Amino acid sequence: ALPTLVMPNTNPIPAPPVGPLSIAPMPTGTAIGAMLSGPTGGAWMGFVFGMTSFGNAVNGTGGLTAFAFQYNPVLCFLTCVGTRVACGLCCALLFRAAERLLPARPKTACLIGALSAPILNTVFFMGCLLLFFYNLDQIQNLITTFGVSNPVALAASMVGLQGLIETAVCGAVATAVTVPLRKILKAR
């Protein structure tokens, strides 16, 4: 599952932008890795995802995280890496719980795990971004652009359509990849 994380970021074709954000393929790889390898593997996949995001912040291609890095590199690291480690870990734990609660429905358990990754990523990442960097000029400009008055409304305005598309794509792709791979790995 590691190539599903690294390959999209070495691809010269950028992730499609939707509003101020881009549709990130990384939660899909995180979900696949988390469901196939458990909490430790999920945390590791999240770490790779987060370090890729942090690298983009450091080199200036990370959008809002590039500004966050200039403001406070430590909080930017926590926002980029810490949230993604938590995303991978929690995705694996939710998948395991779904697997135990729905033993006769492995596809449904995979779908729950797959849907959890982009949702958790968005909640954790946007939560930290707004908690740590709400007063940045770039965030304040987005508040004016979207005509909102609080962090929750800003997050919903920024993520809205992008989040729905990312969740649907991750749910479909990660489930379609994980279900047969789990069968293959169990047969070994």
PDB file of N, CA and C in Angstrom, residues 40-75:
ATOM      1  N   THR A  40      -0.718  -0.294  13.663  1.00  0.00           N
ATOM      2  CA  THR A  40       0.680   0.118  13.487  1.00  0.00           C
ATOM      3  C   THR A  40       0.942   0.484  12.036  1.00  0.00           C
ATOM      4  N   GLY A  41       0.473  -0.354  11.128  1.00  0.00           N
ATOM      5  CA  GLY A  41       0.623  -0.061   9.701  1.00  0.00           C
ATOM      6  C   GLY A  41      -0.137   1.183   9.294  1.00  0.00           C
ATOM      7  N   GLY A  42      -1.324   1.368   9.864  1.00  0.00           N
ATOM      8  CA  GLY A  42      -2.109   2.568   9.571  1.00  0.00           C
ATOM      9  C   GLY A  42      -1.390   3.819  10.029  1.00  0.00           C
ATOM     10  N   ALA A  43      -0.810   3.762  11.238  1.00  0.00           N
ATOM     11  CA  ALA A  43      -0.051   4.909  11.746  1.00  0.00           C
ATOM     12  C   ALA A  43       1.163   5.175  10.851  1.00  0.00           C
ATOM     13  N   TRP A  44       1.821   4.121  10.415  1.00  0.00           N
ATOM     14  CA  TRP A  44       2.985   4.272   9.529  1.00  0.00           C
ATOM     15  C   TRP A  44       2.566   4.899   8.199  1.00  0.00           C
ATOM     16  N   MET A  45       1.476   4.417   7.623  1.00  0.00           N
ATOM     17  CA  MET A  45       0.993   4.998   6.363  1.00  0.00           C
ATOM     18  C   MET A  45       0.641   6.467   6.562  1.00  0.00           C
ATOM     19  N   GLY A  46       0.016   6.776   7.701  1.00  0.00           N
ATOM     20  CA  GLY A  46      -0.285   8.162   8.016  1.00  0.00           C
ATOM     21  C   GLY A  46       0.976   9.002   8.149  1.00  0.00           C
ATOM     22  N   PHE A  47       2.022   8.418   8.723  1.00  0.00           N
ATOM     23  CA  PHE A  47       3.298   9.117   8.854  1.00  0.00           C
ATOM     24  C   PHE A  47       3.875   9.455   7.478  1.00  0.00           C
ATOM     25  N   VAL A  48       3.839   8.494   6.559  1.00  0.00           N
ATOM     26  CA  VAL A  48       4.346   8.743   5.199  1.00  0.00           C
ATOM     27  C   VAL A  48       3.515   9.835   4.532  1.00  0.00           C
ATOM     28  N   PHE A  49       2.193   9.744   4.664  1.00  0.00           N
ATOM     29  CA  PHE A  49       1.285  10.757   4.134  1.00  0.00           C
ATOM     30  C   PHE A  49       1.646  12.121   4.728  1.00  0.00           C
ATOM     31  N   GLY A  50       1.793  12.178   6.046  1.00  0.00           N
ATOM     32  CA  GLY A  50       2.085  13.434   6.724  1.00  0.00           C
ATOM     33  C   GLY A  50       3.433  14.020   6.349  1.00  0.00           C
ATOM     34  N   MET A  51       4.450  13.167   6.238  1.00  0.00           N
ATOM     35  CA  MET A  51       5.774  13.663   5.861  1.00  0.00           C
ATOM     36  C   MET A  51       5.764  14.199   4.426  1.00  0.00           C
ATOM     37  N   THR A  52       4.982  13.581   3.562  1.00  0.00           N
ATOM     38  CA  THR A  52       4.845  14.093   2.198  1.00  0.00           C
ATOM     39  C   THR A  52       4.204  15.477   2.234  1.00  0.00           C
ATOM     40  N   SER A  53       3.157  15.612   3.025  1.00  0.00           N
ATOM     41  CA  SER A  53       2.476  16.896   3.177  1.00  0.00           C
ATOM     42  C   SER A  53       3.417  17.940   3.789  1.00  0.00           C
ATOM     43  N   PHE A  54       4.166  17.538   4.809  1.00  0.00           N
ATOM     44  CA  PHE A  54       5.100  18.453   5.452  1.00  0.00           C
ATOM     45  C   PHE A  54       6.207  18.860   4.477  1.00  0.00           C
ATOM     46  N   GLY A  55       6.683  17.916   3.673  1.00  0.00           N
ATOM     47  CA  GLY A  55       7.679  18.237   2.646  1.00  0.00           C
ATOM     48  C   GLY A  55       7.160  19.293   1.685  1.00  0.00           C
ATOM     49  N   ASN A  56       5.886  19.185   1.313  1.00  0.00           N
ATOM     50  CA  ASN A  56       5.279  20.191   0.441  1.00  0.00           C
ATOM     51  C   ASN A  56       5.197  21.549   1.147  1.00  0.00           C
ATOM     52  N   ALA A  57       4.937  21.531   2.452  1.00  0.00           N
ATOM     53  CA  ALA A  57       4.913  22.787   3.214  1.00  0.00           C
ATOM     54  C   ALA A  57       6.301  23.426   3.229  1.00  0.00           C
ATOM     55  N   VAL A  58       7.330  22.604   3.441  1.00  0.00           N
ATOM     56  CA  VAL A  58       8.703  23.113   3.512  1.00  0.00           C
ATOM     57  C   VAL A  58       9.159  23.670   2.165  1.00  0.00           C
ATOM     58  N   ASN A  59       8.815  22.970   1.078  1.00  0.00           N
ATOM     59  CA  ASN A  59       9.297  23.435  -0.231  1.00  0.00           C
ATOM     60  C   ASN A  59       8.395  24.495  -0.865  1.00  0.00           C
ATOM     61  N   GLY A  60       7.322  24.878  -0.171  1.00  0.00           N
ATOM     62  CA  GLY A  60       6.485  25.974  -0.641  1.00  0.00           C
ATOM     63  C   GLY A  60       5.353  25.590  -1.562  1.00  0.00           C
ATOM     64  N   THR A  61       5.165  24.294  -1.807  1.00  0.00           N
ATOM     65  CA  THR A  61       4.085  23.870  -2.715  1.00  0.00           C
ATOM     66  C   THR A  61       2.853  23.380  -1.961  1.00  0.00           C
ATOM     67  N   GLY A  62       2.819  23.546  -0.654  1.00  0.00           N
ATOM     68  CA  GLY A  62       1.739  23.007   0.161  1.00  0.00           C
ATOM     69  C   GLY A  62       0.543  23.906   0.374  1.00  0.00           C
ATOM     70  N   GLY A  63       0.379  24.959  -0.411  1.00  0.00           N
ATOM     71  CA  GLY A  63      -0.773  25.837  -0.233  1.00  0.00           C
ATOM     72  C   GLY A  63      -0.741  26.496   1.138  1.00  0.00           C
ATOM     73  N   LEU A  64      -1.812  26.331   1.896  1.00  0.00           N
ATOM     74  CA  LEU A  64      -1.889  26.948   3.223  1.00  0.00           C
ATOM     75  C   LEU A  64      -0.810  26.437   4.169  1.00  0.00           C
ATOM     76  N   THR A  65      -0.386  25.183   4.002  1.00  0.00           N
ATOM     77  CA  THR A  65       0.649  24.673   4.908  1.00  0.00           C
ATOM     78  C   THR A  65       2.002  25.338   4.650  1.00  0.00           C
ATOM     79  N   ALA A  66       2.221  25.830   3.440  1.00  0.00           N
ATOM     80  CA  ALA A  66       3.465  26.562   3.163  1.00  0.00           C
ATOM     81  C   ALA A  66       3.503  27.839   4.002  1.00  0.00           C
ATOM     82  N   PHE A  67       2.363  28.526   4.108  1.00  0.00           N
ATOM     83  CA  PHE A  67       2.297  29.726   4.950  1.00  0.00           C
ATOM     84  C   PHE A  67       2.398  29.340   6.423  1.00  0.00           C
ATOM     85  N   ALA A  68       1.770  28.223   6.782  1.00  0.00           N
ATOM     86  CA  ALA A  68       1.825  27.751   8.168  1.00  0.00           C
ATOM     87  C   ALA A  68       3.264  27.429   8.569  1.00  0.00           C
ATOM     88  N   PHE A  69       4.019  26.825   7.663  1.00  0.00           N
ATOM     89  CA  PHE A  69       5.414  26.498   7.950  1.00  0.00           C
ATOM     90  C   PHE A  69       6.229  27.767   8.221  1.00  0.00           C
ATOM     91  N   GLN A  70       5.993  28.796   7.436  1.00  0.00           N
ATOM     92  CA  GLN A  70       6.710  30.055   7.645  1.00  0.00           C
ATOM     93  C   GLN A  70       6.356  30.672   8.995  1.00  0.00           C
ATOM     94  N   TYR A  71       5.127  30.505   9.423  1.00  0.00           N
ATOM     95  CA  TYR A  71       4.658  31.083  10.684  1.00  0.00           C
ATOM     96  C   TYR A  71       5.179  30.305  11.889  1.00  0.00           C
ATOM     97  N   ASN A  72       5.047  28.949  11.846  1.00  0.00           N
ATOM     98  CA  ASN A  72       5.490  28.121  12.972  1.00  0.00           C
ATOM     99  C   ASN A  72       5.748  26.694  12.472  1.00  0.00           C
ATOM    100  N   PRO A  73       7.002  26.343  12.199  1.00  0.00           N
ATOM    101  CA  PRO A  73       7.323  25.014  11.662  1.00  0.00           C
ATOM    102  C   PRO A  73       6.891  23.857  12.570  1.00  0.00           C
ATOM    103  N   VAL A  74       6.965  24.028  13.879  1.00  0.00           N
ATOM    104  CA  VAL A  74       6.589  22.938  14.795  1.00  0.00           C
ATOM    105  C   VAL A  74       5.089  22.662  14.721  1.00  0.00           C
ATOM    106  N   LEU A  75       4.282  23.721  14.774  1.00  0.00           N
ATOM    107  CA  LEU A  75       2.831  23.528  14.666  1.00  0.00           C
ATOM    108  C   LEU A  75       2.443  23.037  13.273  1.00  0.00           C
TER     109      LEU A  75
END
